[in-house]
Amino acid sequence: MKTDFDVIIVGGGPAGSTAASYLAREGLSVAVFESEMFPRPHVGESLVPATTRVLIDIGAMDKIDAAGFPKKYGASWTTPGKHSQLNSPALSFDFDGHAAVQFGERDQEGVDRPYTYHVDRSKFDLILLKHAESCGANVFQGARVLKVDFDDPSLVKASVRFGPRTVDFSARMFVDASGRQTLLGRQRKVKVADEVFDQYAIHAWFEDLDRTALAATPEETENILIHFLPISDTWVWQIPITDRITSIGVVTQKHQFAEANTDREKFFWKYVRTRPDLAEQLKKAKQVTEFRPEGDYSYSMKEVSGDRFVMIGDAARFVDPIFSSGVSIALSTARLAAHDIVAAFKDDNFEKAQFAEYERLQRLGTKNWYEFISIYYRLNILFGAFVQDPRYRLDVLQLLQGDMYEENPKALAAMREVVTEVENDPGHVWHPYLGNLRVALDPVTA
Ligand SMILES: Cc1cc2nc3c(=O)[nH]c(=O)nc-3n(C[C@H](O)[C@H](O)[C@H](O)COP(=O)(O)OP(=O)(O)OC[C@H]3O[C@@H](n4cnc5c(N)ncnc54)[C@H](O)[C@@H]3O)c2cc1C
């Protein structure tokens, strides 16, 4: 059966353009339909080093290197108070409320450098989309996919709106990379909102923030800084965008924003003021973009593949962004899905079973991220302890670097054990520090 394209991809974000690059390089005819006109702003500006592997693989690394994005050598966490008295029977450590890692401490297979980047997503996403085009993909911008039709078992049909016109295109395979708009997840009614994480973020760019004033050491100045606020499960990201621009975002639970019953700006400043050291520096800087909200995130899908389709990146699952995981998940799932799609074309078989390995790895990687994040919210001083303990430091770093696609990583297993012990023992010295966001810690749940 003749179709317009071999593969239709909806969404030209990092997941869609990476999948398009892989598939076009294999000689498949690929169409990417993107509803916006690039460049467009997007949240999600700090990468983890596992992205390097994929960017090298698709041949885009040199273009990203040439863009002049700030180098990111590590990550740091700061807290409002001192906790040096928190030696635990299980783990002995002197915690001053500050933790940091540098990526160069652990070698990563396929990653040729000790840093990754913080990126202006309007530029980063444009480079990747143009790269997909240079690999041979047909990219259509201003093209919104309205629905996908699987009625004919021999092909997939997508209805695409270009301004006032709607045109149908056919393909043998469909990839949903529509991000948090989750086109297929909504159409197929398989999207499941997370029961525990219902976060909300407000963010903007600031000019001339003194980043050195907030970093514990000069070498941490260009890290991502995560500042904890003295409000349950609430934190602020600080991400360098250029020499002078810094992205700042407050992340909290959505109900806190709803209950505050105020506007975004007042809410942002009210929360920031709970960390006077941060508020003082931020007031001296100049806000250069409007506050943007991000809500309705953290969900999974009952299915991420089926006959003639796969979902990748945020279209397949979204986990809380505290460890800067999103773009890495987008790139890694694009790579894994492309592998199975190429095999499906070789076998001329597009049944769901062809994508079983993709679905297994997608679920494994996002489950590991989710559990890591859950443990962190439950007991973030435990994270500080593990980062400082030489027995676990490199295993935790492995996760922070984005190397997530293995069964029960060592650091997760050990953290799960300690957090369970603390929860079951009200007399434990760490018990009062348990957070409110609790999910079942089970290594086999998706
Ligand atoms: C508050 C917050 C902070 C974050 N911080 C980080 C961070 O520091 N680091 C990090 O790595 N990640 C972060 N993320 C996550 C990151 O933003 C995403 O994981 C990442 O952008 C996913 O890429 P994607 O390609 O799957 O989706 P997107 O980047 O969202 O791309 C999807 C594209 O599809 C297009 N599209 C959607 N529907 C249609 C349609 N029907 N037709 C045509 N086109 C369509 C959209 O216009 C969009 O361009 C954060 C997320 C949030 C909410």
XYZ file of C-alpha atoms and ligand atoms in Angstrom:
499
model
C 0.000 0.000 0.000
C 1.474 3.357 -1.064
C 1.476 6.019 1.661
C 2.544 9.691 1.668
C 5.390 8.974 4.100
C 6.949 5.999 5.885
C 6.687 7.727 9.268
C 4.666 10.689 10.532
C 5.942 12.380 13.690
C 3.790 14.870 15.542
C 5.855 17.459 17.425
C 9.209 19.020 16.582
C 10.556 19.288 20.153
C 13.698 17.375 21.199
C 11.927 13.986 21.094
C 10.371 14.471 17.647
C 13.401 15.961 15.948
C 15.744 13.330 17.410
C 13.497 10.490 16.258
C 13.244 12.167 12.828
C 17.041 12.402 12.570
C 17.530 8.731 13.421
C 14.819 7.525 11.020
C 15.759 9.812 8.108
C 19.388 8.737 8.448
C 18.182 5.159 7.956
C 16.662 6.183 4.616
C 13.005 6.287 5.707
C 10.767 9.081 4.431
C 9.742 11.084 7.489
C 7.333 13.980 8.023
C 7.470 16.097 11.179
C 4.382 18.221 11.839
C 4.992 20.995 14.368
C 2.150 23.336 15.327
C 4.355 26.295 16.313
C 6.750 28.389 14.237
C 10.303 27.983 15.620
C 12.063 29.543 17.428
C 9.562 29.385 20.281
C 10.227 29.558 24.040
C 10.003 26.357 26.076
C 10.590 25.350 29.675
C 13.281 22.732 30.430
C 16.625 24.478 30.093
C 19.160 22.370 31.977
C 20.467 19.133 30.455
C 22.048 16.014 31.968
C 25.153 14.416 30.413
C 23.343 11.337 29.021
C 22.031 13.680 26.286
C 25.582 13.949 24.887
C 25.538 10.306 23.830
C 22.426 10.794 21.681
C 23.532 14.144 20.265
C 26.807 12.558 19.133
C 24.913 9.583 17.719
C 22.657 11.687 15.465
C 25.543 13.951 14.404
C 24.178 17.106 16.074
C 26.789 17.544 18.828
C 29.049 19.889 16.825
C 26.100 22.192 16.120
C 25.172 22.312 19.809
C 28.832 22.913 20.756
C 28.991 25.810 18.293
C 25.889 27.527 19.733
C 27.754 28.964 22.750
C 25.416 27.612 25.452
C 26.827 27.799 29.027
C 28.627 24.622 30.054
C 27.084 22.721 32.945
C 29.655 20.817 35.008
C 27.410 19.775 37.857
C 24.463 20.350 40.149
C 24.124 21.852 43.648
C 21.399 21.899 46.276
C 21.034 24.509 48.977
C 18.706 24.552 51.998
C 17.659 27.383 54.313
C 18.826 25.851 57.597
C 21.793 23.957 58.957
C 21.305 20.301 59.828
C 24.725 19.306 61.139
C 23.255 17.436 64.083
C 21.633 14.875 61.817
C 24.029 11.970 62.158
C 22.007 8.824 61.716
C 22.748 5.340 63.029
C 22.695 4.033 59.433
C 24.749 6.735 57.772
C 27.221 8.931 59.531
C 27.588 12.329 57.909
C 27.907 15.974 58.740
C 25.261 17.716 56.679
C 25.406 21.487 56.419
C 22.394 21.714 54.134
C 24.474 21.855 50.988
C 25.178 19.096 48.466
C 26.935 19.212 45.114
C 28.202 16.872 42.413
C 30.460 17.460 39.433
C 29.755 15.221 36.437
C 33.464 14.634 35.717
C 33.772 12.500 38.858
C 32.306 9.494 37.019
C 33.113 8.267 33.490
C 30.113 7.561 31.287
C 30.249 5.223 28.337
C 29.676 7.125 25.093
C 30.044 10.529 26.771
C 33.298 12.241 25.803
C 33.345 15.213 28.207
C 32.803 16.174 31.877
C 30.034 18.673 31.134
C 26.715 19.142 29.400
C 24.848 22.407 28.693
C 22.206 24.768 29.998
C 20.218 25.801 26.938
C 17.917 28.512 25.690
C 15.303 26.072 24.398
C 14.178 28.339 21.580
C 17.687 28.004 20.094
C 18.344 24.397 21.119
C 15.077 23.071 19.707
C 15.561 25.010 16.462
C 19.045 23.535 15.991
C 17.683 20.004 16.477
C 14.730 20.580 14.138
C 17.004 21.995 11.423
C 19.324 19.077 11.993
C 16.460 16.641 11.384
C 15.797 18.482 8.119
C 19.451 18.238 7.138
C 19.233 14.473 7.744
C 16.406 14.313 5.170
C 13.215 14.711 7.243
C 10.368 16.814 5.803
C 9.576 19.421 8.460
C 6.282 21.317 8.388
C 5.903 24.172 10.892
C 2.595 25.854 11.695
C 1.042 22.422 11.087
C -1.205 21.143 13.874
C -2.182 17.471 13.885
C -5.841 17.339 14.883
C -6.366 13.598 15.067
C -4.897 10.289 14.062
C -6.952 7.583 12.399
C -6.056 3.893 12.797
C -9.232 2.491 11.182
C -7.437 1.066 8.146
C -5.090 -1.618 9.533
C -2.658 -1.154 6.643
C -1.821 2.511 7.353
C -2.173 5.495 9.684
C -3.842 8.739 8.676
C -3.199 12.119 10.320
C -5.432 15.155 9.800
C -3.226 18.233 9.765
C -4.388 21.824 9.933
C -2.365 24.487 8.065
C -4.066 27.801 8.846
C -7.614 27.489 7.454
C -6.970 24.230 5.531
C -7.025 20.665 6.851
C -5.172 17.988 4.871
C -4.955 14.216 5.475
C -1.583 12.471 5.217
C -0.945 8.735 5.370
C 2.035 6.786 6.681
C 2.941 3.272 7.725
C 4.005 4.288 11.206
C 3.095 7.108 13.619
C 5.230 8.636 16.379
C 3.602 10.825 19.011
C 6.154 13.404 20.223
C 3.553 16.059 21.065
C 4.973 16.698 24.557
C 2.619 17.476 27.419
C -0.180 18.027 24.913
C -0.212 14.200 24.733
C -2.168 13.984 21.474
C -2.542 10.194 21.366
C -2.801 9.738 25.125
C -5.866 11.983 25.149
C -7.336 10.629 21.926
C -7.009 7.021 23.137
C -7.979 7.935 26.728
C -4.944 6.178 28.208
C -3.492 9.101 30.168
C -3.354 8.649 33.940
C -2.697 11.693 36.157
C -0.196 11.070 38.936
C -1.920 10.592 42.276
C 0.807 12.209 44.326
C 2.662 14.761 42.237
C 0.493 17.685 41.191
C 3.133 20.360 40.828
C 2.944 23.875 39.537
C 5.775 26.150 38.415
C 6.183 29.881 37.775
C 9.318 31.005 36.002
C 11.013 33.957 34.285
C 14.446 35.122 33.114
C 16.474 37.652 35.125
C 19.401 39.783 33.957
C 22.565 40.380 35.978
C 21.785 38.107 38.900
C 24.974 37.667 40.932
C 25.280 33.902 40.603
C 28.466 33.787 42.686
C 26.587 35.131 45.724
C 24.372 32.056 45.816
C 26.953 29.366 45.051
C 28.821 27.683 47.915
C 32.112 27.633 45.972
C 33.292 29.445 42.811
C 33.335 26.184 40.830
C 29.607 25.711 41.507
C 28.606 29.102 40.077
C 27.645 27.697 36.673
C 25.959 24.559 38.058
C 22.213 24.289 38.174
C 21.347 25.389 41.707
C 18.287 23.959 43.393
C 17.350 26.142 46.371
C 14.982 24.572 48.854
C 12.462 26.883 50.467
C 11.285 26.390 54.049
C 7.887 25.362 52.644
C 7.030 21.718 52.291
C 8.040 20.187 48.918
C 8.868 23.565 47.379
C 12.050 24.603 45.565
C 13.545 27.131 43.165
C 15.703 26.423 40.111
C 18.556 28.706 39.114
C 19.826 27.976 35.597
C 22.426 30.060 33.706
C 21.138 30.873 30.198
C 23.877 33.282 29.064
C 26.657 35.193 30.860
C 24.031 37.686 32.003
C 20.668 35.897 31.890
C 19.549 33.419 34.555
C 16.339 31.393 34.531
C 14.540 31.266 37.886
C 11.528 29.078 38.592
C 9.499 28.344 41.717
C 8.071 24.813 41.888
C 5.399 23.956 44.423
C 2.243 21.914 44.759
C -0.633 23.282 42.736
C -2.948 23.525 45.718
C -0.538 26.004 47.367
C -0.961 28.360 44.420
C -4.724 27.859 44.338
C -5.038 28.480 48.089
C -2.862 31.619 47.961
C -5.551 33.171 45.728
C -3.179 35.775 44.306
C -1.535 36.587 40.958
C 1.586 34.890 39.599
C 3.935 37.760 40.340
C 2.895 38.191 43.964
C 2.985 34.441 44.495
C 6.491 34.189 43.025
C 7.890 36.934 45.254
C 6.061 35.761 48.361
C 7.680 32.357 47.995
C 11.124 33.664 47.052
C 11.144 35.946 50.113
C 11.117 32.851 52.350
C 14.785 32.507 51.322
C 16.144 35.983 52.159
C 19.581 35.232 50.648
C 17.973 34.441 47.281
C 15.403 37.265 47.459
C 18.117 39.835 48.167
C 20.101 38.877 45.046
C 17.042 38.510 42.847
C 15.724 41.971 43.767
C 18.991 43.479 42.546
C 18.582 41.736 39.167
C 16.231 42.829 36.358
C 13.363 40.621 35.246
C 13.465 40.421 31.446
C 10.659 37.995 30.548
C 7.098 37.683 31.805
C 6.264 35.080 34.426
C 5.121 31.875 32.733
C 3.137 29.168 34.537
C 3.456 25.404 33.973
C 0.851 23.105 35.454
C -0.872 19.784 34.965
C 2.211 17.720 34.877
C 3.211 14.265 36.156
C 1.268 11.538 34.415
C 1.824 8.171 32.808
C 0.086 6.203 30.034
C -1.646 2.847 30.157
C -0.007 2.107 26.796
C 2.965 3.767 25.083
C 2.886 1.686 21.924
C 0.393 -0.186 19.795
C -0.160 -1.348 16.236
C 1.590 1.273 14.061
C 2.389 3.779 16.819
C 4.734 4.681 19.639
C 4.730 7.610 22.077
C 8.060 9.196 23.042
C 9.343 11.938 25.371
C 6.720 13.838 27.371
C 3.990 12.377 25.158
C 4.660 9.026 26.871
C 5.205 10.098 30.471
C 6.141 13.155 32.499
C 7.964 13.054 35.811
C 8.682 16.007 38.107
C 11.628 18.043 36.732
C 13.728 18.333 39.909
C 16.641 16.368 38.414
C 16.495 17.961 34.927
C 15.484 14.649 33.384
C 13.004 15.690 30.638
C 15.198 16.401 27.617
C 17.315 13.347 28.382
C 14.192 11.177 28.488
C 13.030 12.783 25.210
C 16.334 12.003 23.472
C 16.768 8.516 24.957
C 13.223 7.390 24.202
C 13.559 8.754 20.649
C 16.711 6.660 20.213
C 15.150 3.499 21.667
C 11.932 3.887 19.668
C 13.809 4.583 16.419
C 15.697 1.317 16.877
C 12.461 -0.694 17.038
C 10.812 1.286 14.215
C 13.720 0.574 11.858
C 13.410 -3.133 12.746
C 9.644 -2.974 12.081
C 10.303 -1.628 8.573
C 12.855 -4.399 7.946
C 10.318 -7.023 9.076
C 7.430 -5.216 7.354
C 5.482 -5.765 10.562
C 4.081 -2.891 12.629
C 2.188 -4.800 15.285
C 2.483 -3.735 18.923
C 4.769 -6.693 19.699
C 7.463 -5.094 17.508
C 7.745 -2.262 20.032
C 7.778 -4.384 23.203
C 11.459 -3.782 23.915
C 10.992 -0.047 23.443
C 8.043 -0.047 25.833
C 9.980 -2.092 28.408
C 12.965 0.286 28.363
C 10.820 3.443 28.286
C 8.925 2.202 31.347
C 12.116 1.121 33.120
C 13.936 4.429 32.609
C 11.013 6.659 33.590
C 10.166 4.419 36.561
C 13.734 4.761 37.842
C 13.599 8.549 37.456
C 10.217 8.601 39.171
C 11.400 6.558 42.116
C 14.584 8.600 42.501
C 12.467 11.775 42.537
C 9.945 10.257 44.959
C 12.653 9.267 47.431
C 14.114 12.732 47.175
C 10.809 14.424 48.023
C 10.201 11.980 50.863
C 13.477 12.591 52.608
C 15.792 15.027 50.922
C 18.428 14.939 53.661
C 18.885 11.278 52.741
C 19.980 12.434 49.308
C 22.533 14.766 50.946
C 23.813 11.849 53.008
C 24.160 9.533 50.031
C 25.906 12.148 47.922
C 28.483 12.640 50.678
C 28.995 8.954 51.452
C 31.912 7.563 49.392
C 30.148 4.170 49.272
C 27.249 5.655 47.276
C 28.421 8.919 45.747
C 29.225 7.562 42.269
C 26.062 5.437 42.188
C 23.948 8.533 42.904
C 25.957 10.454 40.317
C 25.141 7.747 37.761
C 21.454 8.605 38.185
C 22.048 12.360 38.088
C 23.991 11.891 34.843
C 20.908 10.246 33.350
C 22.122 6.624 33.140
C 18.775 5.158 34.140
C 18.023 2.266 31.837
C 18.924 -0.697 34.084
C 16.986 -2.825 36.582
C 17.075 -1.613 40.185
C 20.155 0.671 40.160
C 22.340 0.239 43.255
C 21.790 3.747 44.681
C 18.021 3.424 44.378
C 17.961 0.064 46.135
C 20.032 1.409 49.037
C 18.015 4.645 49.357
C 14.727 2.739 49.273
C 15.920 0.591 52.174
C 16.909 3.565 54.345
C 13.777 5.587 53.639
C 11.595 2.613 54.568
C 13.536 2.189 57.813
C 13.073 5.884 58.690
C 9.357 5.787 57.914
C 8.813 2.710 60.048
C 10.673 4.117 63.048
C 9.054 7.234 64.581
C 12.052 7.536 66.918
C 14.539 7.778 64.044
C 16.535 11.020 64.099
C 15.480 11.701 60.496
C 11.796 10.926 61.014
C 10.764 14.604 61.538
C 12.279 15.462 58.158
C 9.994 13.226 56.106
C 8.140 15.103 53.345
C 4.461 14.918 52.438
C 4.599 13.544 48.888
C 4.552 9.797 49.355
C 4.249 7.139 46.671
C 4.610 3.383 47.054
C 8.269 2.462 46.636
C 8.098 -0.722 44.675
C 10.824 -1.577 42.177
C 8.357 -3.412 39.926
C 5.584 -0.817 39.552
C 5.620 1.230 36.366
C 8.486 23.311 35.262
C 9.300 22.452 34.363
C 10.687 22.490 34.431
C 11.469 21.668 33.592
N 12.846 21.708 33.682
C 13.588 20.871 32.927
C 15.003 20.910 32.952
O 15.634 21.716 33.649
N 15.687 20.032 32.173
C 15.053 19.137 31.353
O 15.715 18.339 30.676
N 13.710 19.113 31.279
C 12.970 19.942 32.030
N 11.614 19.938 31.907
C 11.007 18.954 30.994
C 11.144 19.344 29.516
O 10.510 20.586 29.313
C 10.478 18.276 28.656
O 10.673 17.005 29.198
C 10.968 18.285 27.210
O 10.719 19.510 26.586
C 10.287 17.125 26.441
O 10.540 17.171 25.065
P 9.447 16.645 24.041
O 10.076 16.761 22.697
O 8.917 15.349 24.501
O 8.235 17.675 24.173
P 8.186 19.309 23.838
O 9.555 19.820 24.010
O 7.119 19.830 24.639
O 7.844 19.292 22.301
C 6.558 18.929 21.835
C 6.267 19.725 20.587
O 5.073 19.218 20.003
C 4.326 20.284 19.466
N 2.940 19.831 19.386
C 2.130 19.496 20.418
N 0.920 19.095 19.962
C 0.977 19.167 18.616
C 0.034 18.881 17.577
N -1.184 18.424 17.851
N 0.427 19.068 16.283
C 1.683 19.527 15.986
N 2.597 19.824 16.936
C 2.266 19.642 18.238
C 4.556 21.416 20.453
O 4.335 22.675 19.858
C 6.021 21.201 20.839
O 6.912 21.991 20.069
C 10.825 20.784 32.691
C 9.445 20.769 32.601
C 8.665 21.579 33.422
C 7.182 21.531 33.308
